[in-house]
């Protein structure tokens, strides 16, 4: 099996998906080669809808309710035998463009760890917005945190950004931003209590998934990719208002979800004041994560590729 990924950097989401598929194929007895040579013809390509490589199958990611017209035309022109997506939102956006697809859920296998003592209550997030602030809406996390905890000295928010993220406005010493490259972010999951996200434009949501696999509850919008693996047993899922997708990354194509910052602040405060429920959701998170491992993904890959 020859698999295409634009980048082979292990911390990149496309690369991570590629390596998960590669492991599934190996478990099924296939020899596997991964390449980023755009001139080869592939069995599987992992990319967005603006893909420009030849492959039998495409694993596609998109984050709004509608494809850009030029991307829909591009996908139809390449005429992939099969397109795989990771959530119902993306599947519907393709179907609206008369493009069929099927869903395969991704895998995250982490070693769960006990919650750290609650002497300091720590929220955290991990994201990459590529310089488009409206994509991940991290500033909303800052606003919600300061509303939820105007004076509490034992509350903290840690923000891990990817390279070249949009700058944040922060005037609170309890909020820490890490923008240097970390090869291993597992320590962030182990050392904090609640993963929090304001992003209503996720095709899957690996940071959310990793948090769940570590046994960490999640607070996030009830929209898009995270709804495929999170539920109310292990997360606080917040209602969204559908808004037009922003310019830039999405070129205003389709809609994304937007949460009310006050709802986010309330959820953060609720978790802080209900630590027994946090512990319950922590246990449920790891239990839930056992449904989204490489074993389950391999079964889906075997069926999708007729292996």
Short mmCIF file of C-alpha atoms in Angstrom, two decimals:
data_model
loop_
_atom_site.label_atom_id
_atom_site.label_comp_id
_atom_site.label_asym_id
_atom_site.label_seq_id
_atom_site.Cartn_x
_atom_site.Cartn_y
_atom_site.Cartn_z
CA UNK A 1 0.00 0.00 0.00
CA UNK A 2 1.44 3.35 -1.08
CA UNK A 3 0.15 6.25 1.05
CA UNK A 4 0.53 9.96 0.35
CA UNK A 5 0.93 12.62 3.03
CA UNK A 6 2.09 16.16 2.25
CA UNK A 7 4.20 16.17 5.41
CA UNK A 8 5.83 13.32 7.28
CA UNK A 9 6.18 15.38 10.47
CA UNK A 10 4.78 13.15 13.21
CA UNK A 11 3.05 16.02 15.05
CA UNK A 12 1.08 17.13 11.97
CA UNK A 13 -2.52 15.87 11.88
CA UNK A 14 -2.36 14.66 8.25
CA UNK A 15 0.85 12.79 9.00
CA UNK A 16 -0.66 11.29 12.13
CA UNK A 17 -3.69 10.04 10.20
CA UNK A 18 -1.32 8.61 7.59
CA UNK A 19 0.64 6.67 10.19
CA UNK A 20 -2.61 5.33 11.70
CA UNK A 21 -3.73 4.03 8.31
CA UNK A 22 -0.27 2.57 7.74
CA UNK A 23 -0.44 0.67 11.03
CA UNK A 24 -3.91 -0.64 10.15
CA UNK A 25 -2.66 -1.90 6.78
CA UNK A 26 0.34 -3.58 8.43
CA UNK A 27 -1.95 -5.34 10.90
CA UNK A 28 -3.88 -6.62 7.90
CA UNK A 29 -0.72 -8.10 6.37
CA UNK A 30 0.01 -5.39 3.80
CA UNK A 31 3.42 -3.96 3.01
CA UNK A 32 3.28 -0.17 3.40
CA UNK A 33 5.23 2.75 1.97
CA UNK A 34 4.57 6.40 2.87
CA UNK A 35 5.69 9.18 0.54
CA UNK A 36 5.17 12.89 -0.14
CA UNK A 37 6.16 12.71 -3.81
CA UNK A 38 3.26 14.41 -5.65
CA UNK A 39 4.10 12.65 -8.93
CA UNK A 40 3.44 9.10 -7.76
CA UNK A 41 0.11 7.31 -7.99
CA UNK A 42 -1.15 6.19 -4.59
CA UNK A 43 -3.47 3.66 -3.05
CA UNK A 44 -4.46 6.25 -0.42
CA UNK A 45 -3.95 10.00 -0.12
CA UNK A 46 -4.59 11.94 3.10
CA UNK A 47 -5.40 15.56 2.34
CA UNK A 48 -7.97 18.33 2.05
CA UNK A 49 -10.39 18.88 -0.85
CA UNK A 50 -7.81 20.90 -2.80
CA UNK A 51 -5.80 17.71 -3.24
CA UNK A 52 -3.62 17.48 -6.35
CA UNK A 53 -2.29 13.92 -6.30
CA UNK A 54 -3.56 10.79 -8.00
CA UNK A 55 -4.86 8.05 -5.72
CA UNK A 56 -7.43 5.28 -5.69
CA UNK A 57 -8.80 6.43 -2.32
CA UNK A 58 -8.77 9.82 -0.61
CA UNK A 59 -9.08 10.41 3.14
CA UNK A 60 -10.44 13.93 3.16
CA UNK A 61 -10.74 16.58 5.86
CA UNK A 62 -12.98 19.64 5.76
CA UNK A 63 -14.34 21.80 8.58
CA UNK A 64 -17.43 23.70 7.34
CA UNK A 65 -20.88 22.69 6.09
CA UNK A 66 -20.06 23.44 2.44
CA UNK A 67 -17.13 22.80 0.15
CA UNK A 68 -15.65 25.65 -1.82
CA UNK A 69 -17.01 25.36 -5.39
CA UNK A 70 -13.51 25.01 -6.83
CA UNK A 71 -12.73 22.22 -4.35
CA UNK A 72 -15.89 20.32 -5.29
CA UNK A 73 -14.92 20.62 -8.96
CA UNK A 74 -11.41 19.45 -8.13
CA UNK A 75 -12.65 16.33 -6.35
CA UNK A 76 -14.99 15.46 -9.19
CA UNK A 77 -12.20 15.95 -11.72
CA UNK A 78 -9.87 13.54 -9.90
CA UNK A 79 -12.66 10.94 -9.78
CA UNK A 80 -11.45 9.00 -6.73
CA UNK A 81 -12.85 5.50 -6.48
CA UNK A 82 -13.59 6.09 -2.81
CA UNK A 83 -13.51 9.05 -0.46
CA UNK A 84 -13.19 8.51 3.29
CA UNK A 85 -14.14 11.17 5.84
CA UNK A 86 -14.09 11.23 9.63
CA UNK A 87 -17.41 12.82 10.59
CA UNK A 88 -21.01 13.22 9.46
CA UNK A 89 -20.61 16.99 8.97
CA UNK A 90 -17.93 16.47 6.31
CA UNK A 91 -19.91 13.63 4.76
CA UNK A 92 -22.94 15.90 4.37
CA UNK A 93 -20.88 18.72 2.85
CA UNK A 94 -19.66 16.25 0.22
CA UNK A 95 -23.11 14.82 -0.37
CA UNK A 96 -24.45 18.33 -0.99
CA UNK A 97 -21.87 18.52 -3.80
CA UNK A 98 -23.05 15.13 -5.17
CA UNK A 99 -19.94 13.36 -3.88
CA UNK A 100 -20.30 10.08 -2.03
CA UNK A 101 -18.13 9.16 0.95
CA UNK A 102 -17.94 6.81 3.90
CA UNK A 103 -16.87 7.40 7.50
CA UNK A 104 -13.90 5.87 9.29
CA UNK A 105 -13.28 6.96 12.87
CA UNK A 106 -9.68 7.67 13.80
CA UNK A 107 -7.63 6.14 16.58
CA UNK A 108 -5.79 7.47 19.62
CA UNK A 109 -4.04 5.11 22.00
CA UNK A 110 -2.69 6.73 25.15
CA UNK A 111 -1.93 5.52 28.64
CA UNK A 112 -4.48 7.05 31.01
CA UNK A 113 -3.19 8.68 34.16
CA UNK A 114 -4.89 9.69 37.42
CA UNK A 115 -6.02 13.27 37.71
CA UNK A 116 -3.51 15.52 39.43
CA UNK A 117 -4.53 16.89 42.86
CA UNK A 118 -7.05 19.74 42.67
CA UNK A 119 -4.97 22.13 44.77
CA UNK A 120 -4.67 24.13 41.55
CA UNK A 121 -7.46 23.54 39.03
CA UNK A 122 -5.98 23.51 35.53
CA UNK A 123 -7.76 23.95 32.22
CA UNK A 124 -5.78 23.53 29.00
CA UNK A 125 -6.06 23.61 25.24
CA UNK A 126 -3.91 22.57 22.28
CA UNK A 127 -4.51 24.00 18.82
CA UNK A 128 -3.15 25.28 15.50
CA UNK A 129 -5.06 28.06 13.73
CA UNK A 130 -2.51 28.81 10.96
CA UNK A 131 -2.82 32.51 11.75
CA UNK A 132 -6.62 32.65 11.38
CA UNK A 133 -7.97 33.58 14.81
CA UNK A 134 -11.58 32.84 13.86
CA UNK A 135 -10.69 29.25 13.01
CA UNK A 136 -10.03 28.01 16.57
CA UNK A 137 -11.37 31.03 18.53
CA UNK A 138 -8.77 30.71 21.28
CA UNK A 139 -9.40 34.29 22.40
CA UNK A 140 -12.85 33.11 23.52
CA UNK A 141 -11.11 30.74 25.95
CA UNK A 142 -9.24 33.67 27.49
CA UNK A 143 -12.45 35.69 27.80
CA UNK A 144 -14.41 32.78 29.28
CA UNK A 145 -11.70 31.96 31.80
CA UNK A 146 -11.50 35.52 33.14
CA UNK A 147 -15.31 35.69 33.37
CA UNK A 148 -15.53 32.36 35.16
CA UNK A 149 -12.68 33.12 37.56
CA UNK A 150 -12.36 36.86 38.18
CA UNK A 151 -10.46 36.44 41.47
CA UNK A 152 -9.76 32.75 42.13
CA UNK A 153 -6.04 32.22 42.64
CA UNK A 154 -6.24 28.44 42.29
CA UNK A 155 -7.53 28.41 38.67
CA UNK A 156 -5.20 28.23 35.68
CA UNK A 157 -5.48 28.10 31.89
CA UNK A 158 -2.65 26.71 29.76
CA UNK A 159 -2.72 27.41 26.03
CA UNK A 160 -0.48 25.37 23.71
CA UNK A 161 -0.30 26.92 20.26
CA UNK A 162 1.14 25.48 17.11
CA UNK A 163 3.59 27.47 14.98
CA UNK A 164 2.39 30.75 13.41
CA UNK A 165 -0.83 31.05 15.40
CA UNK A 166 -2.71 34.34 15.60
CA UNK A 167 -1.60 36.38 18.65
CA UNK A 168 -3.77 36.47 21.77
CA UNK A 169 -4.55 39.42 24.03
CA UNK A 170 -3.89 38.37 27.61
CA UNK A 171 -3.59 40.46 30.77
CA UNK A 172 -3.94 37.67 33.34
CA UNK A 173 -0.91 36.03 34.93
CA UNK A 174 -2.90 32.86 35.57
CA UNK A 175 -2.97 32.19 31.81
CA UNK A 176 0.14 30.63 30.27
CA UNK A 177 0.84 30.42 26.54
CA UNK A 178 3.31 27.92 25.10
CA UNK A 179 4.14 28.61 21.46
CA UNK A 180 7.39 26.72 21.11
CA UNK A 181 7.42 23.37 19.34
CA UNK A 182 6.94 20.36 21.62
CA UNK A 183 7.72 16.94 20.22
CA UNK A 184 5.59 15.31 22.92
CA UNK A 185 2.45 16.98 24.29
CA UNK A 186 1.36 14.01 26.40
CA UNK A 187 2.71 15.74 29.50
CA UNK A 188 0.20 18.54 28.97
CA UNK A 189 -2.63 16.02 29.16
CA UNK A 190 -1.20 14.32 32.23
CA UNK A 191 -0.58 17.49 34.22
CA UNK A 192 -3.92 19.25 33.64
CA UNK A 193 -7.55 18.53 34.48
CA UNK A 194 -9.98 19.72 31.79
CA UNK A 195 -9.37 20.08 28.05
CA UNK A 196 -11.31 23.05 26.71
CA UNK A 197 -11.98 24.26 23.16
CA UNK A 198 -14.11 27.01 21.63
CA UNK A 199 -13.60 25.79 18.07
CA UNK A 200 -16.75 25.00 16.10
CA UNK A 201 -14.85 23.96 12.98
CA UNK A 202 -13.25 20.58 13.58
CA UNK A 203 -13.09 17.78 11.04
CA UNK A 204 -12.10 15.37 13.81
CA UNK A 205 -10.32 16.96 16.77
CA UNK A 206 -7.18 15.03 17.69
CA UNK A 207 -6.41 17.16 20.80
CA UNK A 208 -9.93 16.46 22.12
CA UNK A 209 -9.50 12.77 21.32
CA UNK A 210 -6.07 12.58 22.97
CA UNK A 211 -7.46 14.27 26.08
CA UNK A 212 -10.23 11.68 26.25
CA UNK A 213 -7.73 8.84 25.78
CA UNK A 214 -5.66 10.20 28.68
CA UNK A 215 -8.77 10.23 30.85
CA UNK A 216 -9.35 13.96 30.72
CA UNK A 217 -12.88 15.40 30.42
CA UNK A 218 -13.53 17.89 27.64
CA UNK A 219 -15.52 21.11 27.32
CA UNK A 220 -16.22 21.96 23.67
CA UNK A 221 -18.90 22.85 21.08
CA UNK A 222 -21.39 20.11 20.24
CA UNK A 223 -20.62 20.28 16.52
CA UNK A 224 -18.42 18.63 13.92
CA UNK A 225 -15.78 15.98 14.44
CA UNK A 226 -15.70 15.82 18.26
CA UNK A 227 -19.36 14.74 18.34
CA UNK A 228 -18.27 11.47 16.71
CA UNK A 229 -16.38 10.35 19.82
CA UNK A 230 -17.38 12.60 22.74
CA UNK A 231 -20.68 12.45 24.60
CA UNK A 232 -22.13 13.72 27.86
CA UNK A 233 -20.61 10.89 29.90
CA UNK A 234 -17.10 12.27 29.39
CA UNK A 235 -17.59 15.87 28.25
CA UNK A 236 -19.61 19.03 28.61
CA UNK A 237 -20.93 19.62 25.07
CA UNK A 238 -21.98 23.21 24.49
CA UNK A 239 -24.76 24.34 22.11
CA UNK A 240 -23.72 26.31 19.04
CA UNK A 241 -25.12 29.04 16.85
CA UNK A 242 -24.45 28.42 13.18
CA UNK A 243 -22.61 31.34 11.58
CA UNK A 244 -21.11 31.93 8.16
CA UNK A 245 -17.59 30.59 7.83
CA UNK A 246 -14.97 33.36 7.95
CA UNK A 247 -12.88 34.57 5.06
CA UNK A 248 -9.29 33.49 4.57
CA UNK A 249 -8.94 29.81 5.35
CA UNK A 250 -12.56 28.98 4.43
CA UNK A 251 -13.31 31.74 1.90
CA UNK A 252 -16.74 32.14 3.57
CA UNK A 253 -17.86 28.76 2.23
CA UNK A 254 -20.57 27.17 4.36
CA UNK A 255 -21.10 27.59 8.07
CA UNK A 256 -19.33 26.72 11.31
CA UNK A 257 -20.51 26.50 14.91
CA UNK A 258 -20.01 29.31 17.41
CA UNK A 259 -20.58 28.94 21.14
CA UNK A 260 -21.75 31.64 23.52
CA UNK A 261 -18.74 32.66 25.61
CA UNK A 262 -20.97 32.88 28.67
CA UNK A 263 -21.93 29.20 28.20
CA UNK A 264 -18.24 28.33 28.07
CA UNK A 265 -17.52 30.35 31.20
CA UNK A 266 -20.43 28.67 33.01
CA UNK A 267 -19.17 25.19 32.04
CA UNK A 268 -15.66 25.99 33.25
CA UNK A 269 -17.00 27.32 36.54
CA UNK A 270 -19.31 24.32 36.91
CA UNK A 271 -16.42 21.89 36.49
CA UNK A 272 -14.36 23.83 39.01
CA UNK A 273 -17.15 23.63 41.59
CA UNK A 274 -18.08 19.98 40.92
CA UNK A 275 -14.85 18.05 41.21
CA UNK A 276 -16.60 14.75 41.92
CA UNK A 277 -18.27 14.99 38.51
CA UNK A 278 -14.90 15.82 36.95
CA UNK A 279 -13.50 12.60 38.41
CA UNK A 280 -16.49 10.62 37.12
CA UNK A 281 -16.13 12.04 33.63
CA UNK A 282 -12.40 11.34 33.78
CA UNK A 283 -13.03 7.63 34.26
CA UNK A 284 -15.74 7.64 31.60
CA UNK A 285 -13.40 9.39 29.16
CA UNK A 286 -10.92 6.54 29.14
CA UNK A 287 -13.70 3.96 28.95
CA UNK A 288 -15.18 5.81 25.99
CA UNK A 289 -11.74 6.05 24.35
CA UNK A 290 -11.55 2.25 24.12
CA UNK A 291 -14.10 2.47 21.31
CA UNK A 292 -11.69 4.53 19.20
CA UNK A 293 -8.45 2.57 19.09
CA UNK A 294 -6.36 1.06 16.31
CA UNK A 295 -8.21 -2.23 16.78
CA UNK A 296 -11.52 -0.59 15.88
CA UNK A 297 -9.97 1.48 13.10
CA UNK A 298 -8.36 -1.63 11.59
CA UNK A 299 -11.75 -3.34 11.36
CA UNK A 300 -13.15 -0.30 9.51
CA UNK A 301 -10.12 -0.15 7.19
CA UNK A 302 -10.43 -3.86 6.38
CA UNK A 303 -14.05 -3.34 5.33
CA UNK A 304 -13.45 -0.11 3.38
CA UNK A 305 -10.51 -1.51 1.40
CA UNK A 306 -11.90 -5.04 0.98
CA UNK A 307 -8.83 -6.60 2.60
#
